[in-house]
mmCIF file of C-alpha atoms in Angstrom:
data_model
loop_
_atom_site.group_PDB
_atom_site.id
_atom_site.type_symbol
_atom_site.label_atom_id
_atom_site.label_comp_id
_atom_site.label_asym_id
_atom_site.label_seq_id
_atom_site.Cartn_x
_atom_site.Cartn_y
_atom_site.Cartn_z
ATOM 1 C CA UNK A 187 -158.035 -97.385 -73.548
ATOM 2 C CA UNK A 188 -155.426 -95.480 -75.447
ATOM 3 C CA UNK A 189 -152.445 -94.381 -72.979
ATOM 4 C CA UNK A 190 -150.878 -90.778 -74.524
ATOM 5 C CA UNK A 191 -147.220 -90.886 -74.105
ATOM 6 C CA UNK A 192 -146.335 -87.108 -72.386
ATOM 7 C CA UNK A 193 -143.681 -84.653 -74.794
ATOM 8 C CA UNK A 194 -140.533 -84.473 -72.741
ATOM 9 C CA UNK A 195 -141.081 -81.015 -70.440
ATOM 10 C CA UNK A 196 -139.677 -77.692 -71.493
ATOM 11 C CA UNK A 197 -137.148 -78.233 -68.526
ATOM 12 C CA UNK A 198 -136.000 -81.581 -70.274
ATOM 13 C CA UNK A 199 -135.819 -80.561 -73.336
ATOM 14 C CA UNK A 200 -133.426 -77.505 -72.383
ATOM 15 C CA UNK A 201 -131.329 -79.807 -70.084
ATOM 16 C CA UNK A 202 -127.716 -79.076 -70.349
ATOM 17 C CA UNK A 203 -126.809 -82.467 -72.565
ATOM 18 C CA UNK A 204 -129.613 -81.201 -75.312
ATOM 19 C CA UNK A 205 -128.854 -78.133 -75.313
ATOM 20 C CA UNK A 206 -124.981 -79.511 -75.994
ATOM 21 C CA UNK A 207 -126.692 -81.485 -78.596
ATOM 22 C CA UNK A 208 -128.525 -78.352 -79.947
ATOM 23 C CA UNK A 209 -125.483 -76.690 -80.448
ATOM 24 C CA UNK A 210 -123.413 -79.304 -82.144
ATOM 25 C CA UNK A 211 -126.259 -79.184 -84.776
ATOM 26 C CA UNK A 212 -126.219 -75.415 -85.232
ATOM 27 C CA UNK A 213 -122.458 -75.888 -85.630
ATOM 28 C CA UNK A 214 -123.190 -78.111 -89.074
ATOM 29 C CA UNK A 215 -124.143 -75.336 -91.324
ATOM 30 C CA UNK A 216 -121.482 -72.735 -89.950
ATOM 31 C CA UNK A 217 -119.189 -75.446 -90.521
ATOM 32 C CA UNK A 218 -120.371 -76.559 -94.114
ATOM 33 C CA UNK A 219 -120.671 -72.585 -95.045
ATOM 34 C CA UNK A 220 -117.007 -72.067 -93.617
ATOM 35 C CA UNK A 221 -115.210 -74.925 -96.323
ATOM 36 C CA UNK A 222 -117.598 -73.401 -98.885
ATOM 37 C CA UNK A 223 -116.809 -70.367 -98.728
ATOM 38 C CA UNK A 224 -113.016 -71.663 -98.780
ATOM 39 C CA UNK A 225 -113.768 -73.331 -101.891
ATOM 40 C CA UNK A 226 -115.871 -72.291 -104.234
ATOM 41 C CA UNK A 227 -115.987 -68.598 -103.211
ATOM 42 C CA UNK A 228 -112.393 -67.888 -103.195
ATOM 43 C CA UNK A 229 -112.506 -67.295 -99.361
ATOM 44 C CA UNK A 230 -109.137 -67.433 -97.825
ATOM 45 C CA UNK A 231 -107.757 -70.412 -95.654
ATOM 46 C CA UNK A 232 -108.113 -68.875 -92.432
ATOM 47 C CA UNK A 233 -111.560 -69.997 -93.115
ATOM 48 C CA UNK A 234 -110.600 -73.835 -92.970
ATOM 49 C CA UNK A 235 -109.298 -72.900 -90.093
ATOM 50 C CA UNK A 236 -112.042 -71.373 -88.057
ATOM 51 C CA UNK A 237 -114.147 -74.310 -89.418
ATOM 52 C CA UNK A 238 -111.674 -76.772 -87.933
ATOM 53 C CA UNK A 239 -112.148 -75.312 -84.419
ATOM 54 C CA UNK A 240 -115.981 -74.962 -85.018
ATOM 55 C CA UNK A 241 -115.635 -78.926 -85.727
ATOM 56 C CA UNK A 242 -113.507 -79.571 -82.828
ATOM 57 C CA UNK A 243 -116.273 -77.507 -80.213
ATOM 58 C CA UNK A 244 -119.072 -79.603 -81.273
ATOM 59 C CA UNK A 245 -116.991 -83.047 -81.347
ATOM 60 C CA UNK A 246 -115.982 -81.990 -77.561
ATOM 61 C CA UNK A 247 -119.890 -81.189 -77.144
ATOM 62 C CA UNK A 248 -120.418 -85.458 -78.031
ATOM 63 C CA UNK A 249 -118.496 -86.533 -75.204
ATOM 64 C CA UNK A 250 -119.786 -83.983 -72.240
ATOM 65 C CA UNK A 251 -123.343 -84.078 -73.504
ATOM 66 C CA UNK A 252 -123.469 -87.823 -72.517
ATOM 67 C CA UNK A 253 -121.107 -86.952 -69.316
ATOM 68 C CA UNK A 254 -123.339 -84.691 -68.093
ATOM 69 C CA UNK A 255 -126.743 -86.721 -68.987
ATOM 70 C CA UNK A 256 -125.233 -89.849 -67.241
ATOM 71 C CA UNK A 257 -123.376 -87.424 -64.185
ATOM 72 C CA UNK A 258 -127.125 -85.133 -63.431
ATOM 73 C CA UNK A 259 -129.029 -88.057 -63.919
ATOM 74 C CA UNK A 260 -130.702 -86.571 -66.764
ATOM 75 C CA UNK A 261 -130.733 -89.297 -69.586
ATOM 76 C CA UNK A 262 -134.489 -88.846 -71.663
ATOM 77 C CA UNK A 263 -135.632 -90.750 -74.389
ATOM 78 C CA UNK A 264 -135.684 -87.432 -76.480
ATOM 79 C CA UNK A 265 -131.751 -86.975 -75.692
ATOM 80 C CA UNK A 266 -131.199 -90.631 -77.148
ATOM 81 C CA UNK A 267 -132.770 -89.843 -80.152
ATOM 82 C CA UNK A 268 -131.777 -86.854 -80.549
ATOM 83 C CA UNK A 269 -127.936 -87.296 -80.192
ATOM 84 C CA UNK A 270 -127.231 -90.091 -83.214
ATOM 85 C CA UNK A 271 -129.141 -87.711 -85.342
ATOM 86 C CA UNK A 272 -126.621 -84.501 -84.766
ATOM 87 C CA UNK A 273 -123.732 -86.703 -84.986
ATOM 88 C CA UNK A 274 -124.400 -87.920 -88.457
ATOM 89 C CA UNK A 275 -125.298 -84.427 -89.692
ATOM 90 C CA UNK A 276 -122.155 -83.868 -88.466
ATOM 91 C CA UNK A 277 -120.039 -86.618 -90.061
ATOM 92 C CA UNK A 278 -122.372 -86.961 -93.108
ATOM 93 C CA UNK A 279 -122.430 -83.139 -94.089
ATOM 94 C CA UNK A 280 -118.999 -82.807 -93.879
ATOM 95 C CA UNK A 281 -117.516 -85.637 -95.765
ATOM 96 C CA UNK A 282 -120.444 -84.957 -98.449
ATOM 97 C CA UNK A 283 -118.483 -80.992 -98.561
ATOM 98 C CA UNK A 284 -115.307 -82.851 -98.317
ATOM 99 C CA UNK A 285 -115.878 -84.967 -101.346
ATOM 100 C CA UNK A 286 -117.604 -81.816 -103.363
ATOM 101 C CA UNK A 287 -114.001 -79.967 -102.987
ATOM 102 C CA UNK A 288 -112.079 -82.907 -103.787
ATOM 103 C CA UNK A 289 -110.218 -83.238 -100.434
ATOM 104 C CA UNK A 290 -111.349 -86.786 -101.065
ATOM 105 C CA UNK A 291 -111.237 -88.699 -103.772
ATOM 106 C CA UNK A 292 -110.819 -91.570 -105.865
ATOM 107 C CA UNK A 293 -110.301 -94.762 -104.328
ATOM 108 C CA UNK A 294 -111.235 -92.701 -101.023
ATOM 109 C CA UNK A 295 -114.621 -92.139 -101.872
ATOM 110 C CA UNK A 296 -114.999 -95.774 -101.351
ATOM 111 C CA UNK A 297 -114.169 -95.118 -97.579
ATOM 112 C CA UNK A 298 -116.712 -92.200 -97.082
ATOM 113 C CA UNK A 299 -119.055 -94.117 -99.061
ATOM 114 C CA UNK A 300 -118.915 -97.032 -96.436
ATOM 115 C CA UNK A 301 -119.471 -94.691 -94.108
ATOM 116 C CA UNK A 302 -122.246 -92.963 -95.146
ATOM 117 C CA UNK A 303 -124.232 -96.089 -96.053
ATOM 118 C CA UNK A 304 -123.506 -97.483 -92.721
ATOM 119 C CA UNK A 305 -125.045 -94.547 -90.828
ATOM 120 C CA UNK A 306 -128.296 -94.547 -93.468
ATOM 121 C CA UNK A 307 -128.535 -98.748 -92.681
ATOM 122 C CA UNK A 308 -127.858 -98.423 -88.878
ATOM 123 C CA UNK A 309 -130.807 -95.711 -88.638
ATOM 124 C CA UNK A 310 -133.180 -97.751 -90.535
ATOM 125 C CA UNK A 311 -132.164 -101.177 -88.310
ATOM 126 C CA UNK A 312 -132.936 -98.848 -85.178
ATOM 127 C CA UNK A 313 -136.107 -97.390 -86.232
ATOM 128 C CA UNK A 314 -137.186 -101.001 -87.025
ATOM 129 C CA UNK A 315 -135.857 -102.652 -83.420
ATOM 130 C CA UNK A 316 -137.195 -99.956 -81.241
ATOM 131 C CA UNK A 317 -140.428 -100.907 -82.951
ATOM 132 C CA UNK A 318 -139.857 -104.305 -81.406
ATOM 133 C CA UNK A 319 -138.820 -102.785 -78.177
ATOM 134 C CA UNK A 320 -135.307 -104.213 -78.950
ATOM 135 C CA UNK A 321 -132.023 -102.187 -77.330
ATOM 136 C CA UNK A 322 -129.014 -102.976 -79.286
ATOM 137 C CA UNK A 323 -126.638 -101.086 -76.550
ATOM 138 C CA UNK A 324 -123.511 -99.001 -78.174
ATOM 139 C CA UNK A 325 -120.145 -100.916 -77.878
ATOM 140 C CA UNK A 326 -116.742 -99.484 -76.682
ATOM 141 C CA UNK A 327 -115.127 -100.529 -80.561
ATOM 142 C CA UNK A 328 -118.356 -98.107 -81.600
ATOM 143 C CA UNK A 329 -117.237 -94.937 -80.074
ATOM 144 C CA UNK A 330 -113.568 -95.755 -80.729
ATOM 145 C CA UNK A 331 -115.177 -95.971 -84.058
ATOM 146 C CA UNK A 332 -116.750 -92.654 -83.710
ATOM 147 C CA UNK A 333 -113.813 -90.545 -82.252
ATOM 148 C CA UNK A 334 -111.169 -91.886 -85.251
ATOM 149 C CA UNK A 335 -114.015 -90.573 -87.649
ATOM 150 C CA UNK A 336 -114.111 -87.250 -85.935
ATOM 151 C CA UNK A 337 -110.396 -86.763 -85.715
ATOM 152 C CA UNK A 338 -110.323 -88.183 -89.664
ATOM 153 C CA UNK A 339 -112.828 -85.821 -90.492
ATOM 154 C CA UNK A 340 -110.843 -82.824 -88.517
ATOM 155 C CA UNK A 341 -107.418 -83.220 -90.589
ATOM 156 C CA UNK A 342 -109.189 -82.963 -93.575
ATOM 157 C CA UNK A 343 -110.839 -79.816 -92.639
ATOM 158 C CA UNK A 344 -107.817 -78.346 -91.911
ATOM 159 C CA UNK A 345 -106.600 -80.387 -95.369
ATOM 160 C CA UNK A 346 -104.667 -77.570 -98.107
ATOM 161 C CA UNK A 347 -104.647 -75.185 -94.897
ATOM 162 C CA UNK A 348 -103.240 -78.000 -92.654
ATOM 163 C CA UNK A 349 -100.625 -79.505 -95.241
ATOM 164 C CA UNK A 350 -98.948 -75.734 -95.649
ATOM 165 C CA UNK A 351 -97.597 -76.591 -92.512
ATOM 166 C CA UNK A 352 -97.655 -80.004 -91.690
ATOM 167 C CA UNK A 353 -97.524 -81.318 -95.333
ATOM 168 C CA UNK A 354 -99.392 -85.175 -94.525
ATOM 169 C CA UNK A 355 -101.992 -83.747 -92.730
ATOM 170 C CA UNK A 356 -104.430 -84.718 -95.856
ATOM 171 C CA UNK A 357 -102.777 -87.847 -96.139
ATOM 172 C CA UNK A 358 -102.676 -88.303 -92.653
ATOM 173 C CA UNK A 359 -106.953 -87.458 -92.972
ATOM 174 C CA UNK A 360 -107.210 -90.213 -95.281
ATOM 175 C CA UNK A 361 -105.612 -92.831 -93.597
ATOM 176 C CA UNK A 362 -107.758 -92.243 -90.510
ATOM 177 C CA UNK A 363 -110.638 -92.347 -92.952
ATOM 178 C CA UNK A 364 -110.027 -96.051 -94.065
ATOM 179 C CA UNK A 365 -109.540 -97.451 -90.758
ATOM 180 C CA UNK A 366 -112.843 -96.062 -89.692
ATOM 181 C CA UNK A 367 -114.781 -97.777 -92.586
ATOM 182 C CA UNK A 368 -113.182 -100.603 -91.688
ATOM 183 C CA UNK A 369 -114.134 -100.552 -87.956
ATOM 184 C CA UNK A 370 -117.846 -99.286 -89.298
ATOM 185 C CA UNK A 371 -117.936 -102.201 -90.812
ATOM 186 C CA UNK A 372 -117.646 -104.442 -88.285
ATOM 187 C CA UNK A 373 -119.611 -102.354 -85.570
ATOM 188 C CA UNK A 374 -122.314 -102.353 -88.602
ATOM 189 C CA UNK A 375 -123.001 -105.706 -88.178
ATOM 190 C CA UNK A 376 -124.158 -105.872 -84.875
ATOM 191 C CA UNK A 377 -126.898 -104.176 -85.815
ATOM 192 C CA UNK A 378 -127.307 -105.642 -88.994
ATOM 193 C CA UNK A 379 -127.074 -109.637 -87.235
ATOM 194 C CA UNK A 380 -129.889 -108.599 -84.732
ATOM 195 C CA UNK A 381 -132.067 -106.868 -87.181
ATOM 196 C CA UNK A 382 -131.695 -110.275 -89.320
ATOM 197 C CA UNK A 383 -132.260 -112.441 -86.537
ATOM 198 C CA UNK A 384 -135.700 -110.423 -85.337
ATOM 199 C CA UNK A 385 -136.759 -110.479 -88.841
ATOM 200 C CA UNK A 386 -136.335 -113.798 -89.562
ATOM 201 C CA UNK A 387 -138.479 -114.436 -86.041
ATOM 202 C CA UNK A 388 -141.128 -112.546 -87.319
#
């Protein structure tokens, strides 16, 4: 007998933490279109700007989404998915924009590179263990990981806009940058080592 797993409810699914979640994904393209705009259709810097502070709402949104599933006792299975996803649209989008205006480059592509290929190997790993109904719980070093990405990602937003006032606010961008592909790294392989080990035990 096949047992048919129910959809989350309407009333779950427009819980406050995914509706939080919701919102931090509508915030991607408003922030993407903000920088382009900036960029490549002459738009003024205010517009860097408004995108930083669209960027810092839905980075706030990652923290009380969880707060508030964990606080109401409203954690779902569709909120876990649901909540890696908008983050890397978030992170991914804008250091793919941030590399198409040149805000970074050279040997700092390396750093968003590492990044990016993390997040694409770390979804695949997951996909694969829940499969094998394996949990491979989030680590503190992980969302210290996270939140140095997010504030990396935030001065280089604010980047030519930022560094008219404070001038190493790029530079400051890109330091942040390497230290989280170095943590990613190492928080990479957790998931990497158990997707090995379950492998090699098939």
């Amino acid at each position: 007998m096949t047992i048919a797993t129910p959809a989350p409810s309407r009333t779950r699914r427009l819980s406050v933490p995914n509706v939080l979640t919701y919102g931090r994904m509508a915030a991607v393209p408003v922030v993407i279109g903000c920088m382009y705009w900036t960029d490549f259709l002459g738009g003024g810097l205010w517009l860097r700007w408004l995108a930083l502070m669209i960027f810092i709402t839905a980075g706030v949104t990652d923290f009380f989404d969880g707060y508030f599933a964990r606080v109401g006792g409203q954690q779902t299975t569709f909120g876990r998915m649901l909540d890696p996803i908008a983050d890397k649209l978030l992170v991914s989008s804008c250091l793919l924009m941030l590399a198409a205006d040149g805000t970074i480059g050279g040997l700092s592509l390396w750093a968003a590179l590492v990044i990016l290929c993390r997040e694409i190997l770390v979804s695949g790993l997951r996909e694969y263990l829940a499969g094998l109904r394996v949990s491979v719980p989030v680590t503190r070093l992980a969302k210290w990981k996270t939140t140095v990405q997010l504030v990396a990602i935030g001065f280089l937003i604010a980047g030519k806009a930022g560094d008219r006032i404070v001038p190493i606010t790029t530079a400051i961008g890109l330091s942040l940058l390497w230290i989280s592909a170095l943590v990613t790294l190492y928080t990479g392989w957790d998931y990497l080592r158990a997707g090995i080990r379950h492998m090699l035990e098939e």
